[in-house]
Amino acid sequence: MTNPSSGVPRYTGLIDRYRDRLPLQPGTRAVSLGEGDTPLIQLTDIPLLRDREVLLYVKYEGLNPTASFKDRGMTVAVTKAVEDGSRAVICASTGNTSASAAAYAARAGMTAFVLIPEGKIALGKLAQAMMHGALVIQIKGNFDAGMALVKKIADEAPVTLVNSVNPYRLQGQKTAAFEIIEQLGDVPDYHCLPVGNAGNITAHWIGYCEYSCAPGDETTDACAYCQGNCALLADKVVADRPKMLGYQATGAAPFLRGEMLDHPETIATAIRIGRPQSWDQAWSASRESQGWFDELTDDEILVAQKLLAEGEGIFCEPASAISVAGAMRDIERGKIEPGSRVVCTLTGHGLKDPDTAIQQSTAPITVEAEMDAVNEVILQNMK
Ligand code: F0G
């Protein structure tokens, strides 16, 4: 649809935008909330980046309709569920998947069942799932326990599993890589992501491989991911792929330990995961791209979150900030070379987790509602 006054087509979501690269029937109506098309913002206030001549961009996925990257996968997964005649969706979640599943199920007129770890999801995410009318089941266990349960339930009951083990989720999420290439006009040298269940790093790698694959490339590993989608285009979009860097919280870092963990713990509750479902795929992305995994402490995560909010005006949730924390450390250490172009995904909006934000910020000052009192505080605090 085109805007009559400007002639510019109205953006109607990523299925309409990338339908030729998504595994949906041609006539299927998209269940969409206008997701995708998020900004790629260059960071400009960090001296280290100037010193090293590194261009660091953040892909602000918190600006999706439910304020996280999950909407990219959910629009495709729920559209496909409707196409298949399903009437209910189910997921386990650390919060964002449940918020997104609840919203897209509401949009499609479906029932959503969501399993969340009791007391371990950020308040905004819980409010979203409840407000969209999902049946919220709190379990006395963590995300990994919930995941094991929903996989069994979806095997036996007529409900569609919309965690990232659902391949349509990854197909939707791969479009973030397409957008980055289009926004930059090229591939970045490095792409930094938080890693929890490991679906998103896998999805980005699929996207980058697809845009660097062309008919005739059948023997390359990029082709193994593009599943013939390259044949839709005469030429590859870009020649290269970035190195994929995956960052985990120290208390929840199975990729660093080299094995699954039973008791993950971190303030970044979105990535409080010990048994990532896309384990093999994430290792492949890391190996094939010549990237790496690394870990950061909760303190380092919060420092980066604050730096982005205060220094750049960009509010993301703690789990998202780990991508910037990791990139900055690797730039400082020279692992990311001077002159590189780096993209960090900010996976979720900071408003999701108001408790953590308020705890680490200066408390508001309370004064009488009088000019003198307010003026005095202003004068004392002028920068
Ligand atoms: N960042 C945020 C804000 C997330 O919510 C998640 C995952 C991740 C990063 C990690 O992405 O799992 O693809 O490696 N959240 C899931 C959820 C697990 O249930 O909302 P991943």
Short mmCIF file of C-alpha atoms and ligand atoms in Angstrom, two decimals:
data_model
loop_
_atom_site.label_atom_id
_atom_site.label_comp_id
_atom_site.label_asym_id
_atom_site.label_seq_id
_atom_site.Cartn_x
_atom_site.Cartn_y
_atom_site.Cartn_z
CA MET A 1 0.00 0.00 0.00
CA THR A 2 1.35 3.44 -0.96
CA ASN A 3 0.94 6.71 0.89
CA PRO A 4 -0.89 8.96 -1.62
CA SER A 5 0.80 12.15 -0.46
CA SER A 6 4.42 10.95 -0.51
CA GLY A 7 4.30 8.00 -2.90
CA VAL A 8 6.30 5.96 -0.36
CA PRO A 9 4.94 2.46 0.28
CA ARG A 10 3.56 2.07 3.80
CA TYR A 11 5.68 -0.38 5.82
CA THR A 12 3.47 -3.31 6.78
CA GLY A 13 5.82 -5.70 8.56
CA LEU A 14 8.60 -8.08 7.72
CA ILE A 15 6.51 -10.81 6.09
CA ASP A 16 5.34 -8.39 3.41
CA ARG A 17 8.86 -7.02 3.11
CA TYR A 18 10.68 -10.37 2.80
CA ARG A 19 7.94 -12.78 1.72
CA ASP A 20 10.03 -14.19 -1.16
CA ARG A 21 12.59 -15.42 1.36
CA LEU A 22 10.12 -16.87 3.89
CA PRO A 23 8.59 -20.36 3.82
CA LEU A 24 4.92 -19.31 3.67
CA GLN A 25 2.24 -20.03 1.07
CA PRO A 26 1.95 -17.11 -1.41
CA GLY A 27 -1.60 -16.08 -0.45
CA THR A 28 -1.35 -16.42 3.33
CA ARG A 29 -2.40 -13.31 5.23
CA ALA A 30 0.36 -12.18 7.59
CA VAL A 31 -0.41 -11.98 11.30
CA SER A 32 1.55 -8.78 11.78
CA LEU A 33 1.92 -5.84 14.13
CA GLY A 34 4.33 -3.97 11.84
CA GLU A 35 7.43 -5.62 13.32
CA GLY A 36 10.96 -5.16 11.93
CA ASP A 37 12.46 -2.11 10.20
CA THR A 38 14.17 -1.14 13.46
CA PRO A 39 16.85 1.58 13.55
CA LEU A 40 20.58 0.95 13.29
CA ILE A 41 22.11 3.66 15.45
CA GLN A 42 25.79 4.59 15.52
CA LEU A 43 27.27 5.18 19.00
CA THR A 44 28.99 8.55 19.08
CA ASP A 45 29.86 9.32 22.70
CA ILE A 46 32.44 6.67 23.57
CA PRO A 47 36.11 7.79 23.50
CA LEU A 48 37.42 4.23 23.06
CA LEU A 49 35.59 3.96 19.75
CA ARG A 50 37.10 7.21 18.50
CA ASP A 51 40.60 6.16 19.64
CA ARG A 52 40.35 2.83 17.83
CA GLU A 53 38.43 4.23 14.86
CA VAL A 54 35.80 1.56 15.38
CA LEU A 55 32.33 2.20 13.99
CA LEU A 56 29.91 0.63 16.47
CA TYR A 57 26.22 0.45 15.62
CA VAL A 58 23.37 -0.86 17.72
CA LYS A 59 20.39 -2.55 16.12
CA TYR A 60 17.63 -1.33 18.44
CA GLU A 61 15.28 -4.30 18.51
CA GLY A 62 13.53 -2.89 21.56
CA LEU A 63 11.55 -0.80 19.09
CA ASN A 64 9.58 -3.78 17.82
CA PRO A 65 5.83 -3.86 18.67
CA THR A 66 6.22 -5.81 21.93
CA ALA A 67 9.63 -4.22 22.53
CA SER A 68 11.90 -7.16 21.73
CA PHE A 69 13.37 -9.02 18.75
CA LYS A 70 11.02 -11.93 19.41
CA ASP A 71 8.34 -10.28 17.25
CA ARG A 72 10.35 -11.04 14.11
CA GLY A 73 10.09 -14.77 14.74
CA MET A 74 6.61 -14.64 16.22
CA THR A 75 4.95 -13.01 13.19
CA VAL A 76 6.16 -15.90 11.01
CA ALA A 77 5.50 -18.66 13.58
CA VAL A 78 1.95 -17.47 14.32
CA THR A 79 1.18 -16.82 10.63
CA LYS A 80 2.30 -20.39 9.92
CA ALA A 81 0.28 -21.75 12.86
CA VAL A 82 -2.85 -20.09 11.43
CA GLU A 83 -1.99 -21.41 7.96
CA ASP A 84 -1.84 -24.92 9.50
CA GLY A 85 -5.22 -24.51 11.21
CA SER A 86 -3.84 -24.37 14.78
CA ARG A 87 -5.95 -22.62 17.43
CA ALA A 88 -3.48 -22.33 20.31
CA VAL A 89 0.19 -21.60 20.90
CA ILE A 90 2.44 -22.50 23.83
CA CYS A 91 5.92 -21.49 24.96
CA ALA A 92 8.29 -21.47 27.88
CA SER A 93 9.89 -18.12 28.43
CA THR A 94 12.18 -15.87 30.40
CA GLY A 95 9.63 -13.16 29.53
CA ASN A 96 10.02 -11.73 26.06
CA THR A 97 8.87 -14.76 24.11
CA SER A 98 5.78 -14.96 26.30
CA ALA A 99 5.00 -11.26 25.75
CA SER A 100 5.37 -11.63 22.00
CA ALA A 101 3.46 -14.94 21.79
CA ALA A 102 0.63 -13.42 23.84
CA ALA A 103 0.38 -10.36 21.57
CA TYR A 104 0.52 -12.24 18.26
CA ALA A 105 -1.93 -14.88 19.52
CA ALA A 106 -4.30 -12.05 20.49
CA ARG A 107 -3.89 -10.57 17.03
CA ALA A 108 -4.68 -13.93 15.43
CA GLY A 109 -7.58 -14.75 17.76
CA MET A 110 -5.73 -17.74 19.22
CA THR A 111 -5.20 -18.93 22.78
CA ALA A 112 -1.69 -18.52 24.25
CA PHE A 113 -0.33 -20.68 27.07
CA VAL A 114 2.92 -19.42 28.56
CA LEU A 115 5.16 -21.05 31.17
CA ILE A 116 7.43 -18.70 33.07
CA PRO A 117 9.85 -19.21 35.99
CA GLU A 118 8.13 -17.93 39.10
CA GLY A 119 9.59 -14.61 40.34
CA LYS A 120 12.32 -14.56 37.68
CA ILE A 121 10.85 -12.51 34.88
CA ALA A 122 10.96 -8.74 34.57
CA LEU A 123 7.77 -6.92 35.52
CA GLY A 124 7.03 -5.33 32.14
CA LYS A 125 7.12 -8.71 30.42
CA LEU A 126 4.73 -10.24 32.92
CA ALA A 127 2.36 -7.28 32.47
CA GLN A 128 2.41 -7.79 28.70
CA ALA A 129 1.55 -11.50 28.80
CA MET A 130 -1.24 -10.87 31.31
CA MET A 131 -2.64 -7.87 29.46
CA HIS A 132 -2.78 -9.69 26.12
CA GLY A 133 -4.87 -12.37 27.75
CA ALA A 134 -2.46 -15.29 27.76
CA LEU A 135 -2.92 -18.06 30.28
CA VAL A 136 0.19 -17.47 32.39
CA ILE A 137 1.48 -20.53 34.22
CA GLN A 138 4.26 -19.80 36.71
CA ILE A 139 6.41 -22.84 37.39
CA LYS A 140 8.53 -23.45 40.46
CA GLY A 141 11.54 -24.06 38.28
CA ASN A 142 13.67 -22.27 35.69
CA PHE A 143 13.30 -21.69 31.93
CA ASP A 144 15.01 -24.97 31.08
CA ALA A 145 12.48 -26.93 33.14
CA GLY A 146 9.66 -25.04 31.40
CA MET A 147 11.16 -25.79 28.01
CA ALA A 148 11.24 -29.53 28.71
CA LEU A 149 7.57 -29.38 29.73
CA VAL A 150 6.25 -27.42 26.75
CA LYS A 151 8.07 -29.65 24.26
CA LYS A 152 6.29 -32.68 25.73
CA ILE A 153 2.91 -30.92 25.83
CA ALA A 154 3.18 -29.75 22.20
CA ASP A 155 4.01 -33.34 21.16
CA GLU A 156 0.79 -34.60 22.70
CA ALA A 157 -1.76 -31.76 22.58
CA PRO A 158 -3.11 -29.70 19.63
CA VAL A 159 -1.03 -26.62 20.43
CA THR A 160 1.76 -25.08 18.38
CA LEU A 161 5.10 -24.65 20.12
CA VAL A 162 6.43 -21.15 19.40
CA ASN A 163 9.81 -21.30 21.11
CA SER A 164 12.78 -20.94 18.78
CA VAL A 165 12.91 -24.74 18.27
CA ASN A 166 10.04 -23.90 15.90
CA PRO A 167 11.97 -23.35 12.63
CA TYR A 168 9.61 -20.55 11.53
CA ARG A 169 10.81 -18.46 14.48
CA LEU A 170 14.36 -18.55 13.16
CA GLN A 171 13.17 -17.81 9.63
CA GLY A 172 11.55 -14.61 10.87
CA GLN A 173 14.49 -13.61 13.01
CA LYS A 174 16.98 -14.00 10.15
CA THR A 175 15.47 -10.82 8.64
CA ALA A 176 17.38 -8.73 11.18
CA ALA A 177 20.58 -9.68 9.34
CA PHE A 178 18.99 -8.65 6.02
CA GLU A 179 18.06 -5.26 7.45
CA ILE A 180 21.53 -4.65 8.85
CA ILE A 181 23.12 -5.33 5.46
CA GLU A 182 20.62 -3.02 3.78
CA GLN A 183 21.07 -0.27 6.38
CA LEU A 184 24.88 -0.42 6.35
CA GLY A 185 25.09 -0.99 2.62
CA ASP A 186 27.49 -3.86 3.42
CA VAL A 187 28.16 -6.59 6.00
CA PRO A 188 29.65 -5.57 9.33
CA ASP A 189 32.99 -7.14 10.30
CA TYR A 190 31.60 -8.33 13.64
CA HIS A 191 28.10 -8.99 14.93
CA CYS A 192 27.72 -9.16 18.73
CA LEU A 193 24.71 -10.81 20.39
CA PRO A 194 23.56 -11.88 23.83
CA VAL A 195 23.18 -15.66 23.91
CA GLY A 196 20.56 -17.46 26.00
CA ASN A 197 18.62 -20.20 24.25
CA ALA A 198 20.92 -19.51 21.23
CA GLY A 199 18.13 -19.13 18.67
CA ASN A 200 18.95 -15.57 17.72
CA ILE A 201 22.63 -16.09 16.94
CA THR A 202 21.56 -19.07 14.83
CA ALA A 203 18.89 -17.02 13.03
CA HIS A 204 21.31 -14.18 12.25
CA TRP A 205 23.81 -16.64 10.83
CA ILE A 206 21.09 -18.09 8.58
CA GLY A 207 20.30 -14.55 7.38
CA TYR A 208 23.92 -13.62 6.70
CA CYS A 209 24.53 -16.91 4.89
CA GLU A 210 21.44 -16.43 2.78
CA TYR A 211 22.44 -12.95 1.63
CA SER A 212 25.93 -14.19 0.71
CA CYS A 213 24.76 -17.22 -1.27
CA ALA A 214 23.96 -17.34 -4.99
CA PRO A 215 23.06 -20.01 -7.54
CA GLY A 216 26.29 -21.87 -8.26
CA ASP A 217 27.43 -21.77 -4.62
CA GLU A 218 25.96 -25.19 -3.86
CA THR A 219 29.17 -26.52 -2.34
CA THR A 220 29.61 -23.70 0.21
CA ASP A 221 28.48 -23.78 3.82
CA ALA A 222 26.41 -20.62 3.19
CA CYS A 223 24.28 -22.65 0.81
CA ALA A 224 23.59 -25.21 3.53
CA TYR A 225 21.72 -22.46 5.39
CA CYS A 226 20.03 -20.70 2.51
CA GLN A 227 18.08 -23.85 1.59
CA GLY A 228 17.84 -22.84 -2.04
CA ASN A 229 16.49 -19.37 -1.26
CA CYS A 230 19.38 -17.89 -3.28
CA ALA A 231 17.78 -19.23 -6.44
CA LEU A 232 15.14 -16.56 -5.91
CA LEU A 233 17.73 -13.93 -6.80
CA ALA A 234 20.12 -13.72 -9.72
CA ASP A 235 23.00 -12.60 -7.56
CA LYS A 236 24.24 -12.65 -4.00
CA VAL A 237 23.56 -9.48 -2.03
CA VAL A 238 26.98 -9.34 -0.36
CA ALA A 239 30.22 -11.28 -0.70
CA ASP A 240 31.11 -11.75 2.97
CA ARG A 241 29.68 -12.69 6.34
CA PRO A 242 30.55 -11.18 9.73
CA LYS A 243 32.28 -12.93 12.60
CA MET A 244 29.57 -13.87 15.10
CA LEU A 245 30.39 -13.01 18.72
CA GLY A 246 28.14 -14.51 21.40
CA TYR A 247 28.17 -13.15 24.95
CA GLN A 248 26.81 -14.85 28.05
CA ALA A 249 26.44 -13.85 31.68
CA THR A 250 29.11 -15.47 33.89
CA GLY A 251 26.52 -17.28 36.00
CA ALA A 252 24.70 -18.61 32.94
CA ALA A 253 27.43 -19.40 30.43
CA PRO A 254 27.12 -22.99 29.16
CA PHE A 255 28.96 -22.11 25.92
CA LEU A 256 31.96 -21.01 27.97
CA ARG A 257 31.85 -24.08 30.22
CA GLY A 258 31.45 -26.34 27.19
CA GLU A 259 28.50 -28.13 28.77
CA MET A 260 24.89 -27.60 29.84
CA LEU A 261 24.31 -26.14 33.33
CA ASP A 262 21.61 -26.94 35.87
CA HIS A 263 21.51 -23.75 37.94
CA PRO A 264 22.02 -20.67 35.76
CA GLU A 265 21.95 -17.35 37.61
CA THR A 266 22.22 -13.73 36.44
CA ILE A 267 20.56 -10.37 36.91
CA ALA A 268 19.91 -10.44 33.15
CA THR A 269 16.90 -12.72 33.61
CA ALA A 270 16.20 -12.86 29.84
CA ILE A 271 19.34 -14.99 29.39
CA ARG A 272 19.14 -16.99 32.62
CA ILE A 273 19.38 -20.25 30.67
CA GLY A 274 21.58 -23.30 31.26
CA ARG A 275 20.41 -25.66 28.52
CA PRO A 276 20.29 -23.78 25.20
CA GLN A 277 18.06 -25.49 22.65
CA SER A 278 20.10 -24.32 19.62
CA TRP A 279 23.39 -25.61 21.08
CA ASP A 280 24.83 -27.26 17.95
CA GLN A 281 23.63 -24.53 15.59
CA ALA A 282 25.20 -21.77 17.70
CA TRP A 283 28.52 -23.62 17.82
CA SER A 284 28.37 -23.94 14.02
CA ALA A 285 27.70 -20.21 13.62
CA SER A 286 30.62 -19.39 15.89
CA ARG A 287 33.01 -21.83 14.19
CA GLU A 288 32.04 -21.16 10.58
CA SER A 289 32.19 -17.40 11.06
CA GLN A 290 35.50 -17.63 12.98
CA GLY A 291 33.85 -15.85 15.87
CA TRP A 292 33.90 -16.64 19.58
CA PHE A 293 31.90 -16.81 22.80
CA ASP A 294 32.78 -14.87 25.92
CA GLU A 295 31.28 -14.11 29.30
CA LEU A 296 30.64 -10.94 31.33
CA THR A 297 29.74 -10.40 34.95
CA ASP A 298 26.44 -8.87 36.06
CA ASP A 299 28.32 -5.71 37.07
CA GLU A 300 29.85 -5.34 33.61
CA ILE A 301 26.39 -5.80 32.07
CA LEU A 302 24.88 -3.05 34.23
CA VAL A 303 27.74 -0.64 33.50
CA ALA A 304 27.10 -1.04 29.77
CA GLN A 305 23.35 -0.62 30.23
CA LYS A 306 23.90 2.64 32.09
CA LEU A 307 26.50 3.85 29.60
CA LEU A 308 24.06 3.39 26.73
CA ALA A 309 21.21 5.06 28.59
CA GLU A 310 23.15 8.05 29.97
CA GLY A 311 25.73 8.53 27.25
CA GLU A 312 23.76 7.71 24.13
CA GLY A 313 20.08 8.06 25.10
CA ILE A 314 19.39 4.40 24.32
CA PHE A 315 17.51 2.36 26.92
CA CYS A 316 17.84 -1.40 26.61
CA GLU A 317 17.28 -4.21 29.07
CA PRO A 318 20.25 -5.77 30.92
CA ALA A 319 20.51 -8.88 28.70
CA SER A 320 20.77 -6.65 25.64
CA ALA A 321 23.55 -4.54 27.09
CA ILE A 322 25.84 -7.56 27.29
CA SER A 323 26.44 -7.29 23.53
CA VAL A 324 27.85 -3.79 23.95
CA ALA A 325 29.74 -4.73 27.13
CA GLY A 326 31.37 -7.62 25.27
CA ALA A 327 32.16 -5.61 22.15
CA MET A 328 33.75 -2.80 24.16
CA ARG A 329 35.96 -5.22 26.07
CA ASP A 330 37.05 -6.98 22.89
CA ILE A 331 37.77 -3.62 21.21
CA GLU A 332 39.81 -2.57 24.24
CA ARG A 333 41.79 -5.82 24.16
CA GLY A 334 42.37 -5.53 20.42
CA LYS A 335 40.55 -8.79 19.66
CA ILE A 336 38.26 -6.61 17.54
CA GLU A 337 40.80 -4.74 15.42
CA PRO A 338 40.98 -0.94 15.06
CA GLY A 339 39.00 0.27 12.06
CA SER A 340 36.36 -2.49 12.36
CA ARG A 341 32.65 -2.04 11.75
CA VAL A 342 30.71 -3.68 14.56
CA VAL A 343 26.99 -4.24 15.06
CA CYS A 344 25.55 -5.07 18.50
CA THR A 345 21.96 -6.23 18.79
CA LEU A 346 19.99 -4.56 21.57
CA THR A 347 17.44 -7.33 21.91
CA GLY A 348 14.88 -5.76 24.26
CA HIS A 349 13.72 -2.36 25.53
CA GLY A 350 14.82 -1.10 28.95
CA LEU A 351 11.22 -0.44 29.98
CA LYS A 352 10.74 -4.20 30.20
CA ASP A 353 12.66 -4.25 33.48
CA PRO A 354 11.93 -1.07 35.46
CA ASP A 355 13.07 -2.61 38.77
CA THR A 356 16.66 -3.14 37.64
CA ALA A 357 16.74 0.33 36.07
CA ILE A 358 15.50 2.09 39.19
CA GLN A 359 17.81 0.14 41.51
CA GLN A 360 20.92 1.31 39.69
CA SER A 361 19.91 4.94 39.22
CA THR A 362 20.00 7.99 41.47
CA ALA A 363 16.76 8.30 43.39
CA PRO A 364 14.55 11.31 42.59
CA ILE A 365 14.94 14.33 44.89
CA THR A 366 11.79 15.35 46.76
CA VAL A 367 11.29 19.03 47.67
CA GLU A 368 8.44 21.38 48.54
CA ALA A 369 6.42 22.64 45.54
CA GLU A 370 8.08 26.07 45.80
CA MET A 371 10.34 28.06 43.44
CA ASP A 372 13.18 28.47 45.95
CA ALA A 373 13.35 24.79 46.76
CA VAL A 374 13.29 23.71 43.11
CA ASN A 375 15.76 26.44 42.07
CA GLU A 376 18.24 25.43 44.73
CA VAL A 377 18.29 21.84 43.54
CA ILE A 378 18.68 22.93 39.91
CA LEU A 379 21.62 25.21 40.71
CA GLN A 380 23.35 22.48 42.69
CA ASN A 381 23.00 19.98 39.85
CA MET A 382 23.70 22.08 36.75
CA LYS A 383 26.30 20.29 34.55
N1 F0G B 1 17.99 -10.87 24.87
C1 F0G B 1 16.73 -10.86 25.32
C2 F0G B 1 16.15 -9.56 25.74
C3 F0G B 1 15.99 -12.06 25.38
O1 F0G B 1 14.74 -12.04 25.81
C4 F0G B 1 16.61 -13.26 24.98
C5 F0G B 1 15.89 -14.53 25.05
C6 F0G B 1 17.93 -13.20 24.51
C7 F0G B 1 18.59 -11.99 24.47
C8 F0G B 1 18.65 -14.41 24.06
O2 F0G B 1 18.24 -14.83 22.81
O3 F0G B 1 17.54 -17.09 23.48
O4 F0G B 1 17.79 -16.48 21.08
O5 F0G B 1 19.79 -16.73 22.54
N2 F0G B 1 14.76 -14.67 25.58
C9 F0G B 1 13.94 -15.89 25.54
C10 F0G B 1 12.57 -15.61 26.12
C11 F0G B 1 14.62 -17.08 26.05
O6 F0G B 1 11.93 -16.55 26.62
O7 F0G B 1 12.11 -14.49 26.06
P1 F0G B 1 18.34 -16.38 22.45
#
